[in-house]
Amino acid sequence: AHAMAGTAADQLSEPLLAMEPLVPLHAIDIEEEEVLARERHYSILDRSNGVENAAAAAHSNNESFLKAFFRSKGPPQVIFLCMLLALSLGSTVGVVPAVVTDRYARINHGYTDADCSSFSRDEKPESCLLGSADAQNMSAAASFVSNGLTFVTSSLMGSISDQRGRRGI
């Protein structure tokens, strides 16, 4: 019976030994690891509430990036507001000095000729130079008031925050 079992096992293993494997065994392990890593990555994305989750949902629903961006909560809105603030400040900072200088020259010093920004620095009339000085003084006063209010109210806001804690809007 023992000899019979040996021959039956040999008969079963002969066709297996004759076949060459189509895929190397180590390649199967690598593919399984890649699939597992991908599944772990997507499960992390599904559990997160951030941009990744919204992007994954948008990709699966063929939804546009902007719709998913505005639908998600938190950081995207903060980034958008910071970019909007930077854009607004950047677009006004270059224009305000010229406009304010001309305005102060006309109101405070009776200037009636061409725009003060049309002159080079050496050719500016006295009224435009005085208007520029007035504009700089008012800018310094506005900064002083703004920084003073920040100094006074920041400690007040800190104490209110300590008492009430963070709450949703």
Tab-separated table of N, CA and C in Angstrom:
chain	number	residue	atom	x	y	z
A	1	ALA	N	0.831	-1.183	0.000
A	1	ALA	CA	0.000	0.000	0.000
A	1	ALA	C	0.879	1.250	0.000
A	2	HIS	N	2.037	1.123	0.719
A	2	HIS	CA	2.953	2.254	0.785
A	2	HIS	C	3.529	2.559	-0.582
A	3	ALA	N	3.870	1.542	-1.355
A	3	ALA	CA	4.423	1.742	-2.682
A	3	ALA	C	3.375	2.351	-3.599
A	4	MET	N	2.111	1.990	-3.376
A	4	MET	CA	1.032	2.494	-4.201
A	4	MET	C	0.827	3.989	-3.953
A	5	ALA	N	0.922	4.389	-2.666
A	5	ALA	CA	0.735	5.793	-2.336
A	5	ALA	C	1.854	6.623	-2.940
A	6	GLY	N	3.057	6.117	-2.893
A	6	GLY	CA	4.186	6.839	-3.455
A	6	GLY	C	4.025	7.027	-4.946
A	7	THR	N	3.568	5.999	-5.628
A	7	THR	CA	3.409	6.126	-7.066
A	7	THR	C	2.254	7.060	-7.415
A	8	ALA	N	1.194	7.067	-6.599
A	8	ALA	CA	0.068	7.964	-6.868
A	8	ALA	C	0.505	9.416	-6.677
A	9	ALA	N	1.301	9.660	-5.644
A	9	ALA	CA	1.786	11.014	-5.402
A	9	ALA	C	2.722	11.436	-6.528
A	10	ASP	N	3.566	10.510	-6.973
A	10	ASP	CA	4.458	10.839	-8.076
A	10	ASP	C	3.676	11.130	-9.350
A	11	GLN	N	2.599	10.352	-9.551
A	11	GLN	CA	1.794	10.570	-10.748
A	11	GLN	C	1.107	11.936	-10.708
A	12	LEU	N	0.668	12.352	-9.528
A	12	LEU	CA	0.008	13.655	-9.407
A	12	LEU	C	0.999	14.804	-9.556
A	13	SER	N	2.208	14.643	-9.055
A	13	SER	CA	3.153	15.748	-9.081
A	13	SER	C	3.871	15.878	-10.418
A	14	GLU	N	3.916	14.804	-11.230
A	14	GLU	CA	4.604	14.882	-12.511
A	14	GLU	C	4.045	15.966	-13.420
A	15	PRO	N	2.708	16.068	-13.626
A	15	PRO	CA	2.219	17.143	-14.503
A	15	PRO	C	2.513	18.538	-13.924
A	16	LEU	N	2.478	18.672	-12.611
A	16	LEU	CA	2.767	19.960	-12.007
A	16	LEU	C	4.217	20.347	-12.218
A	17	LEU	N	5.126	19.407	-12.109
A	17	LEU	CA	6.536	19.694	-12.305
A	17	LEU	C	6.834	19.982	-13.770
A	18	ALA	N	6.072	19.382	-14.669
A	18	ALA	CA	6.315	19.580	-16.091
A	18	ALA	C	5.875	20.980	-16.528
A	19	MET	N	4.874	21.565	-15.830
A	19	MET	CA	4.390	22.899	-16.213
A	19	MET	C	5.326	23.971	-15.678
A	20	GLU	N	5.592	24.964	-16.491
A	20	GLU	CA	6.380	26.095	-16.023
A	20	GLU	C	5.418	27.139	-15.468
A	21	PRO	N	5.770	27.758	-14.365
A	21	PRO	CA	4.866	28.770	-13.825
A	21	PRO	C	4.780	29.971	-14.766
A	22	LEU	N	3.568	30.490	-14.951
A	22	LEU	CA	3.366	31.627	-15.838
A	22	LEU	C	3.892	32.912	-15.213
A	23	VAL	N	3.731	33.048	-13.901
A	23	VAL	CA	4.178	34.232	-13.182
A	23	VAL	C	5.115	33.769	-12.080
A	24	PRO	N	6.279	34.387	-11.937
A	24	PRO	CA	7.164	33.993	-10.838
A	24	PRO	C	6.461	34.193	-9.492
A	25	LEU	N	6.780	33.313	-8.550
A	25	LEU	CA	6.103	33.364	-7.255
A	25	LEU	C	6.366	34.672	-6.520
A	26	HIS	N	7.564	35.240	-6.623
A	26	HIS	CA	7.838	36.487	-5.926
A	26	HIS	C	7.036	37.648	-6.524
A	27	ALA	N	6.652	37.554	-7.799
A	27	ALA	CA	5.845	38.611	-8.420
A	27	ALA	C	4.436	38.620	-7.848
A	28	ILE	N	3.912	37.454	-7.515
A	28	ILE	CA	2.580	37.377	-6.901
A	28	ILE	C	2.592	38.075	-5.553
A	29	ASP	N	3.642	37.857	-4.779
A	29	ASP	CA	3.747	38.511	-3.476
A	29	ASP	C	3.800	40.030	-3.621
A	30	ILE	N	4.542	40.519	-4.615
A	30	ILE	CA	4.660	41.963	-4.828
A	30	ILE	C	3.309	42.548	-5.233
A	31	GLU	N	2.598	41.848	-6.145
A	31	GLU	CA	1.285	42.346	-6.569
A	31	GLU	C	0.308	42.369	-5.401
A	32	GLU	N	0.328	41.330	-4.558
A	32	GLU	CA	-0.560	41.303	-3.394
A	32	GLU	C	-0.235	42.446	-2.433
A	33	GLU	N	1.058	42.729	-2.248
A	33	GLU	CA	1.445	43.833	-1.381
A	33	GLU	C	0.980	45.171	-1.945
A	34	GLU	N	1.076	45.337	-3.276
A	34	GLU	CA	0.612	46.578	-3.889
A	34	GLU	C	-0.893	46.748	-3.726
A	35	VAL	N	-1.632	45.669	-3.906
A	35	VAL	CA	-3.087	45.734	-3.738
A	35	VAL	C	-3.428	46.077	-2.294
A	36	LEU	N	-2.755	45.465	-1.352
A	36	LEU	CA	-3.014	45.755	0.064
A	36	LEU	C	-2.661	47.194	0.406
A	37	ALA	N	-1.542	47.683	-0.135
A	37	ALA	CA	-1.145	49.071	0.124
A	37	ALA	C	-2.175	50.031	-0.453
A	38	ARG	N	-2.673	49.746	-1.653
A	38	ARG	CA	-3.695	50.590	-2.264
A	38	ARG	C	-4.979	50.583	-1.434
A	39	GLU	N	-5.378	49.394	-0.946
A	39	GLU	CA	-6.586	49.311	-0.111
A	39	GLU	C	-6.412	50.082	1.188
A	40	ARG	N	-5.222	49.997	1.801
A	40	ARG	CA	-4.966	50.768	3.025
A	40	ARG	C	-5.026	52.256	2.739
A	41	HIS	N	-4.465	52.686	1.605
A	41	HIS	CA	-4.460	54.103	1.237
A	41	HIS	C	-5.884	54.615	1.071
A	42	TYR	N	-6.720	53.864	0.352
A	42	TYR	CA	-8.094	54.324	0.140
A	42	TYR	C	-8.915	54.264	1.416
A	43	SER	N	-8.631	53.311	2.303
A	43	SER	CA	-9.378	53.288	3.565
A	43	SER	C	-8.993	54.475	4.439
A	44	ILE	N	-7.737	54.916	4.370
A	44	ILE	CA	-7.327	56.116	5.102
A	44	ILE	C	-8.038	57.327	4.522
A	45	LEU	N	-8.108	57.410	3.199
A	45	LEU	CA	-8.807	58.534	2.569
A	45	LEU	C	-10.281	58.554	2.941
A	46	ASP	N	-10.904	57.379	3.011
A	46	ASP	CA	-12.321	57.331	3.353
A	46	ASP	C	-12.571	57.786	4.782
A	47	ARG	N	-11.611	57.519	5.677
A	47	ARG	CA	-11.793	57.902	7.070
A	47	ARG	C	-11.489	59.368	7.329
A	48	SER	N	-10.710	60.014	6.465
A	48	SER	CA	-10.345	61.406	6.701
A	48	SER	C	-11.484	62.319	6.285
A	49	ASN	N	-11.534	63.497	6.913
A	49	ASN	CA	-12.569	64.468	6.566
A	49	ASN	C	-12.001	65.630	5.801
A	50	GLY	N	-10.784	65.527	5.315
A	50	GLY	CA	-10.101	66.650	4.683
A	50	GLY	C	-10.294	66.690	3.192
A	51	VAL	N	-9.341	67.299	2.551
A	51	VAL	CA	-9.380	67.522	1.108
A	51	VAL	C	-9.309	66.187	0.366
A	52	GLU	N	-8.551	65.220	0.894
A	52	GLU	CA	-8.384	63.951	0.195
A	52	GLU	C	-9.726	63.264	0.020
A	53	ASN	N	-10.562	63.286	1.077
A	53	ASN	CA	-11.859	62.636	1.016
A	53	ASN	C	-12.742	63.316	-0.032
A	54	ALA	N	-12.736	64.629	-0.056
A	54	ALA	CA	-13.531	65.362	-1.035
A	54	ALA	C	-13.019	65.096	-2.443
A	55	ALA	N	-11.694	65.034	-2.606
A	55	ALA	CA	-11.123	64.769	-3.924
A	55	ALA	C	-11.463	63.361	-4.386
A	56	ALA	N	-11.414	62.391	-3.475
A	56	ALA	CA	-11.765	61.020	-3.834
A	56	ALA	C	-13.240	60.925	-4.197
A	57	ALA	N	-14.087	61.612	-3.445
A	57	ALA	CA	-15.515	61.608	-3.750
A	57	ALA	C	-15.779	62.279	-5.085
A	58	ALA	N	-15.078	63.371	-5.349
A	58	ALA	CA	-15.258	64.077	-6.614
A	58	ALA	C	-14.815	63.200	-7.780
A	59	HIS	N	-13.710	62.474	-7.585
A	59	HIS	CA	-13.208	61.612	-8.643
A	59	HIS	C	-14.200	60.493	-8.925
A	60	SER	N	-14.789	59.920	-7.868
A	60	SER	CA	-15.721	58.813	-8.061
A	60	SER	C	-17.045	59.290	-8.648
A	61	ASN	N	-17.453	60.532	-8.370
A	61	ASN	CA	-18.720	61.057	-8.872
A	61	ASN	C	-18.549	61.895	-10.131
A	62	ASN	N	-17.351	62.000	-10.650
A	62	ASN	CA	-17.043	62.877	-11.777
A	62	ASN	C	-17.459	64.317	-11.489
A	63	GLU	N	-17.280	64.735	-10.252
A	63	GLU	CA	-17.624	66.078	-9.818
A	63	GLU	C	-16.407	66.972	-10.031
A	64	SER	N	-16.629	68.238	-10.313
A	64	SER	CA	-15.507	69.126	-10.562
A	64	SER	C	-14.726	69.366	-9.267
A	65	PHE	N	-13.463	69.742	-9.432
A	65	PHE	CA	-12.609	70.003	-8.275
A	65	PHE	C	-13.154	71.143	-7.436
A	66	LEU	N	-13.633	72.204	-8.090
A	66	LEU	CA	-14.129	73.360	-7.332
A	66	LEU	C	-15.345	73.027	-6.498
A	67	LYS	N	-16.249	72.205	-7.025
A	67	LYS	CA	-17.418	71.812	-6.243
A	67	LYS	C	-16.993	71.020	-5.004
A	68	ALA	N	-16.069	70.086	-5.188
A	68	ALA	CA	-15.587	69.293	-4.056
A	68	ALA	C	-14.822	70.168	-3.072
A	69	PHE	N	-14.074	71.131	-3.594
A	69	PHE	CA	-13.285	72.028	-2.752
A	69	PHE	C	-14.187	72.854	-1.843
A	70	PHE	N	-15.239	73.422	-2.407
A	70	PHE	CA	-16.123	74.258	-1.605
A	70	PHE	C	-17.067	73.450	-0.734
A	71	ARG	N	-17.281	72.170	-1.066
A	71	ARG	CA	-18.142	71.316	-0.257
A	71	ARG	C	-17.412	70.802	0.993
A	72	SER	N	-16.093	70.654	0.901
A	72	SER	CA	-15.334	70.148	2.039
A	72	SER	C	-15.220	71.216	3.114
A	73	LYS	N	-14.921	70.771	4.327
A	73	LYS	CA	-14.861	71.686	5.460
A	73	LYS	C	-13.425	71.970	5.849
A	74	GLY	N	-13.176	73.168	6.376
A	74	GLY	CA	-11.910	73.482	7.006
A	74	GLY	C	-10.858	74.099	6.123
A	75	PRO	N	-9.720	73.437	5.993
A	75	PRO	CA	-8.544	74.037	5.351
A	75	PRO	C	-8.770	74.635	3.967
A	76	PRO	N	-9.569	74.024	3.093
A	76	PRO	CA	-9.724	74.671	1.782
A	76	PRO	C	-10.302	76.080	1.869
A	77	GLN	N	-11.257	76.280	2.756
A	77	GLN	CA	-11.836	77.614	2.875
A	77	GLN	C	-10.831	78.599	3.455
A	78	VAL	N	-10.023	78.149	4.394
A	78	VAL	CA	-9.003	79.019	4.974
A	78	VAL	C	-7.980	79.409	3.909
A	79	ILE	N	-7.547	78.438	3.118
A	79	ILE	CA	-6.590	78.721	2.047
A	79	ILE	C	-7.200	79.687	1.035
A	80	PHE	N	-8.464	79.455	0.679
A	80	PHE	CA	-9.133	80.339	-0.273
A	80	PHE	C	-9.220	81.764	0.269
A	81	LEU	N	-9.581	81.919	1.534
A	81	LEU	CA	-9.685	83.256	2.114
A	81	LEU	C	-8.325	83.944	2.185
A	82	CYS	N	-7.281	83.196	2.517
A	82	CYS	CA	-5.932	83.785	2.555
A	82	CYS	C	-5.493	84.225	1.162
A	83	MET	N	-5.787	83.423	0.162
A	83	MET	CA	-5.425	83.807	-1.203
A	83	MET	C	-6.219	85.029	-1.656
A	84	LEU	N	-7.503	85.096	-1.286
A	84	LEU	CA	-8.315	86.254	-1.640
A	84	LEU	C	-7.799	87.511	-0.951
A	85	LEU	N	-7.408	87.393	0.309
A	85	LEU	CA	-6.855	88.526	1.044
A	85	LEU	C	-5.536	88.985	0.416
A	86	ALA	N	-4.678	88.044	0.072
A	86	ALA	CA	-3.402	88.395	-0.551
A	86	ALA	C	-3.616	89.073	-1.902
A	87	LEU	N	-4.568	88.567	-2.666
A	87	LEU	CA	-4.868	89.177	-3.955
A	87	LEU	C	-5.410	90.593	-3.784
A	88	SER	N	-6.312	90.777	-2.825
A	88	SER	CA	-6.893	92.104	-2.634
A	88	SER	C	-5.859	93.097	-2.116
A	89	LEU	N	-5.039	92.675	-1.171
A	89	LEU	CA	-3.995	93.578	-0.682
A	89	LEU	C	-2.964	93.879	-1.764
A	90	GLY	N	-2.583	92.866	-2.504
A	90	GLY	CA	-1.594	93.055	-3.557
A	90	GLY	C	-2.075	93.969	-4.666
A	91	SER	N	-3.366	93.943	-4.950
A	91	SER	CA	-3.874	94.787	-6.024
A	91	SER	C	-4.122	96.220	-5.573
A	92	THR	N	-4.277	96.456	-4.286
A	92	THR	CA	-4.526	97.823	-3.816
A	92	THR	C	-3.269	98.535	-3.345
A	93	VAL	N	-2.281	97.797	-2.860
A	93	VAL	CA	-1.081	98.420	-2.299
A	93	VAL	C	-0.344	99.257	-3.342
A	94	GLY	N	-0.331	98.809	-4.579
A	94	GLY	CA	0.379	99.551	-5.610
A	94	GLY	C	-0.361	100.785	-6.100
A	95	VAL	N	-1.668	100.846	-5.930
A	95	VAL	CA	-2.471	101.938	-6.466
A	95	VAL	C	-2.752	103.013	-5.423
A	96	VAL	N	-2.926	102.613	-4.191
A	96	VAL	CA	-3.362	103.533	-3.134
A	96	VAL	C	-2.427	104.730	-2.949
A	97	PRO	N	-1.118	104.578	-2.890
A	97	PRO	CA	-0.281	105.759	-2.648
A	97	PRO	C	-0.456	106.852	-3.700
A	98	ALA	N	-0.536	106.481	-4.973
A	98	ALA	CA	-0.689	107.478	-6.030
A	98	ALA	C	-2.037	108.183	-5.932
A	99	VAL	N	-3.092	107.415	-5.670
A	99	VAL	CA	-4.432	108.004	-5.584
A	99	VAL	C	-4.544	108.908	-4.365
A	100	VAL	N	-4.045	108.447	-3.237
A	100	VAL	CA	-4.160	109.222	-1.999
A	100	VAL	C	-3.288	110.476	-2.054
A	101	THR	N	-2.112	110.360	-2.624
A	101	THR	CA	-1.243	111.537	-2.759
A	101	THR	C	-1.934	112.623	-3.580
A	102	ASP	N	-2.496	112.240	-4.714
A	102	ASP	CA	-3.187	113.219	-5.555
A	102	ASP	C	-4.403	113.796	-4.837
A	103	ARG	N	-5.111	112.954	-4.123
A	103	ARG	CA	-6.312	113.418	-3.409
A	103	ARG	C	-5.945	114.440	-2.326
A	104	TYR	N	-4.930	114.141	-1.516
A	104	TYR	CA	-4.512	115.084	-0.468
A	104	TYR	C	-3.957	116.371	-1.071
A	105	ALA	N	-3.267	116.277	-2.199
A	105	ALA	CA	-2.743	117.486	-2.856
A	105	ALA	C	-3.894	118.379	-3.310
A	106	ARG	N	-4.957	117.778	-3.819
A	106	ARG	CA	-6.099	118.563	-4.296
A	106	ARG	C	-6.930	119.118	-3.134
A	107	ILE	N	-7.171	118.333	-2.099
A	107	ILE	CA	-8.035	118.772	-0.982
A	107	ILE	C	-7.296	119.733	-0.058
A	108	ASN	N	-6.108	119.363	0.393
A	108	ASN	CA	-5.406	120.135	1.430
A	108	ASN	C	-4.555	121.278	0.875
A	109	HIS	N	-4.117	121.157	-0.388
A	109	HIS	CA	-3.140	122.144	-0.872
A	109	HIS	C	-3.593	122.846	-2.147
A	110	GLY	N	-4.851	122.660	-2.557
A	110	GLY	CA	-5.418	123.392	-3.678
A	110	GLY	C	-4.818	123.070	-5.034
A	111	TYR	N	-4.296	121.894	-5.233
A	111	TYR	CA	-3.694	121.513	-6.516
A	111	TYR	C	-4.795	121.264	-7.544
A	112	THR	N	-4.653	121.807	-8.754
A	112	THR	CA	-5.688	121.674	-9.784
A	112	THR	C	-5.161	121.183	-11.126
A	113	ASP	N	-3.887	120.978	-11.263
A	113	ASP	CA	-3.312	120.579	-12.559
A	113	ASP	C	-3.457	119.081	-12.788
A	114	ALA	N	-2.572	118.511	-13.625
A	114	ALA	CA	-2.586	117.084	-13.984
A	114	ALA	C	-2.355	116.210	-12.751
A	115	ASP	N	-2.644	114.926	-12.927
A	115	ASP	CA	-2.485	113.957	-11.848
A	115	ASP	C	-1.050	113.959	-11.323
A	116	CYS	N	-0.894	113.889	-9.999
A	116	CYS	CA	0.445	113.932	-9.387
A	116	CYS	C	1.315	112.757	-9.817
A	117	SER	N	0.698	111.627	-10.136
A	117	SER	CA	1.494	110.456	-10.526
A	117	SER	C	2.064	110.589	-11.932
A	118	SER	N	1.623	111.581	-12.697
A	118	SER	CA	2.134	111.754	-14.054
A	118	SER	C	3.500	112.436	-14.090
A	119	PHE	N	3.938	112.982	-12.959
A	119	PHE	CA	5.234	113.661	-12.892
A	119	PHE	C	6.304	112.709	-12.384
A	120	SER	N	7.545	112.943	-12.818
A	120	SER	CA	8.660	112.190	-12.226
A	120	SER	C	8.963	112.787	-10.854
A	121	ARG	N	9.782	112.129	-10.101
A	121	ARG	CA	10.049	112.556	-8.727
A	121	ARG	C	10.663	113.958	-8.676
A	122	ASP	N	11.528	114.273	-9.603
A	122	ASP	CA	12.206	115.578	-9.597
A	122	ASP	C	11.312	116.708	-10.107
A	123	GLU	N	10.279	116.380	-10.893
A	123	GLU	CA	9.431	117.402	-11.498
A	123	GLU	C	8.139	117.677	-10.734
A	124	LYS	N	7.894	116.963	-9.644
A	124	LYS	CA	6.615	117.110	-8.935
A	124	LYS	C	6.468	118.517	-8.374
A	125	PRO	N	5.259	119.073	-8.518
A	125	PRO	CA	5.001	120.377	-7.899
A	125	PRO	C	5.000	120.273	-6.376
A	126	GLU	N	5.165	121.387	-5.719
A	126	GLU	CA	5.210	121.430	-4.248
A	126	GLU	C	3.925	120.879	-3.641
A	127	SER	N	2.784	121.136	-4.252
A	127	SER	CA	1.503	120.640	-3.724
A	127	SER	C	1.472	119.113	-3.710
A	128	CYS	N	2.014	118.484	-4.738
A	128	CYS	CA	2.046	117.015	-4.801
A	128	CYS	C	2.974	116.449	-3.733
A	129	LEU	N	4.117	117.100	-3.507
A	129	LEU	CA	5.043	116.641	-2.455
A	129	LEU	C	4.401	116.773	-1.082
A	130	LEU	N	3.692	117.866	-0.843
A	130	LEU	CA	2.994	118.051	0.443
A	130	LEU	C	1.844	117.050	0.590
A	131	GLY	N	1.146	116.777	-0.517
A	131	GLY	CA	0.084	115.763	-0.491
A	131	GLY	C	0.629	114.388	-0.175
A	132	SER	N	1.804	114.074	-0.708
A	132	SER	CA	2.450	112.796	-0.405
A	132	SER	C	2.827	112.707	1.068
A	133	ALA	N	3.341	113.811	1.622
A	133	ALA	CA	3.685	113.826	3.052
A	133	ALA	C	2.439	113.649	3.908
A	134	ASP	N	1.336	114.297	3.517
A	134	ASP	CA	0.084	114.129	4.252
A	134	ASP	C	-0.404	112.680	4.193
A	135	ALA	N	-0.301	112.074	3.014
A	135	ALA	CA	-0.731	110.679	2.845
A	135	ALA	C	0.103	109.743	3.721
A	136	GLN	N	1.402	109.982	3.805
A	136	GLN	CA	2.257	109.149	4.655
A	136	GLN	C	1.915	109.335	6.127
A	137	ASN	N	1.632	110.562	6.534
A	137	ASN	CA	1.255	110.817	7.934
A	137	ASN	C	-0.058	110.125	8.284
A	138	MET	N	-1.027	110.179	7.386
A	138	MET	CA	-2.318	109.532	7.651
A	138	MET	C	-2.176	108.008	7.661
A	139	SER	N	-1.319	107.487	6.813
A	139	SER	CA	-1.071	106.044	6.811
A	139	SER	C	-0.436	105.607	8.125
A	140	ALA	N	0.517	106.409	8.621
A	140	ALA	CA	1.150	106.099	9.909
A	140	ALA	C	0.130	106.177	11.044
A	141	ALA	N	-0.765	107.174	11.000
A	141	ALA	CA	-1.788	107.301	12.038
A	141	ALA	C	-2.759	106.121	11.997
A	142	ALA	N	-3.157	105.699	10.799
A	142	ALA	CA	-4.063	104.548	10.669
A	142	ALA	C	-3.401	103.272	11.177
A	143	SER	N	-2.124	103.086	10.891
A	143	SER	CA	-1.398	101.909	11.394
A	143	SER	C	-1.279	101.948	12.904
A	144	PHE	N	-1.038	103.139	13.457
A	144	PHE	CA	-0.936	103.287	14.916
A	144	PHE	C	-2.251	102.907	15.590
A	145	VAL	N	-3.362	103.387	15.058
A	145	VAL	CA	-4.674	103.062	15.631
A	145	VAL	C	-4.953	101.559	15.501
A	146	SER	N	-4.686	101.005	14.338
A	146	SER	CA	-4.928	99.577	14.121
A	146	SER	C	-4.093	98.717	15.064
A	147	ASN	N	-2.818	99.021	15.189
A	147	ASN	CA	-1.950	98.237	16.074
A	147	ASN	C	-2.321	98.453	17.537
A	148	GLY	N	-2.732	99.666	17.903
A	148	GLY	CA	-3.177	99.919	19.279
A	148	GLY	C	-4.426	99.124	19.623
A	149	LEU	N	-5.385	99.083	18.701
A	149	LEU	CA	-6.593	98.292	18.945
A	149	LEU	C	-6.277	96.803	19.023
A	150	THR	N	-5.379	96.334	18.200
A	150	THR	CA	-4.963	94.927	18.268
A	150	THR	C	-4.316	94.622	19.607
A	151	PHE	N	-3.470	95.531	20.084
A	151	PHE	CA	-2.788	95.335	21.370
A	151	PHE	C	-3.802	95.271	22.510
A	152	VAL	N	-4.803	96.138	22.489
A	152	VAL	CA	-5.784	96.195	23.575
A	152	VAL	C	-6.758	95.020	23.508
A	153	THR	N	-7.237	94.694	22.322
A	153	THR	CA	-8.286	93.680	22.224
A	153	THR	C	-7.773	92.243	22.174
A	154	SER	N	-6.514	92.025	21.877
A	154	SER	CA	-6.027	90.639	21.802
A	154	SER	C	-6.054	89.967	23.161
A	155	SER	N	-5.701	90.680	24.214
A	155	SER	CA	-5.766	90.078	25.544
A	155	SER	C	-7.216	89.855	25.965
A	156	LEU	N	-8.101	90.751	25.570
A	156	LEU	CA	-9.522	90.581	25.864
A	156	LEU	C	-10.062	89.340	25.151
A	157	MET	N	-9.715	89.175	23.888
A	157	MET	CA	-10.166	87.999	23.137
A	157	MET	C	-9.569	86.714	23.711
A	158	GLY	N	-8.333	86.796	24.190
A	158	GLY	CA	-7.712	85.629	24.819
A	158	GLY	C	-8.433	85.220	26.085
A	159	SER	N	-8.814	86.181	26.915
A	159	SER	CA	-9.518	85.843	28.154
A	159	SER	C	-10.923	85.313	27.864
A	160	ILE	N	-11.587	85.870	26.871
A	160	ILE	CA	-12.909	85.339	26.493
A	160	ILE	C	-12.765	83.920	25.965
A	161	SER	N	-11.738	83.682	25.172
A	161	SER	CA	-11.489	82.339	24.653
A	161	SER	C	-11.205	81.353	25.778
A	162	ASP	N	-10.470	81.795	26.793
A	162	ASP	CA	-10.180	80.914	27.931
A	162	ASP	C	-11.440	80.569	28.701
A	163	GLN	N	-12.355	81.509	28.833
A	163	GLN	CA	-13.580	81.274	29.589
A	163	GLN	C	-14.581	80.421	28.811
A	164	ARG	N	-14.783	80.738	27.545
A	164	ARG	CA	-15.851	80.088	26.769
A	164	ARG	C	-15.354	78.914	25.938
A	165	GLY	N	-14.082	78.899	25.588
A	165	GLY	CA	-13.554	77.829	24.738
A	165	GLY	C	-13.914	78.036	23.291
A	166	ARG	N	-13.497	77.078	22.476
A	166	ARG	CA	-13.805	77.170	21.047
A	166	ARG	C	-15.191	76.605	20.801
A	167	ARG	N	-15.959	77.349	20.050
A	167	ARG	CA	-17.291	76.889	19.676
A	167	ARG	C	-17.495	77.130	18.202
A	168	GLY	N	-18.336	76.321	17.621
A	168	GLY	CA	-18.629	76.496	16.200
A	168	GLY	C	-19.421	77.757	15.944
A	169	ILE	N	-19.326	78.195	14.723
A	169	ILE	CA	-20.044	79.434	14.359
A	169	ILE	C	-21.489	79.132	14.087
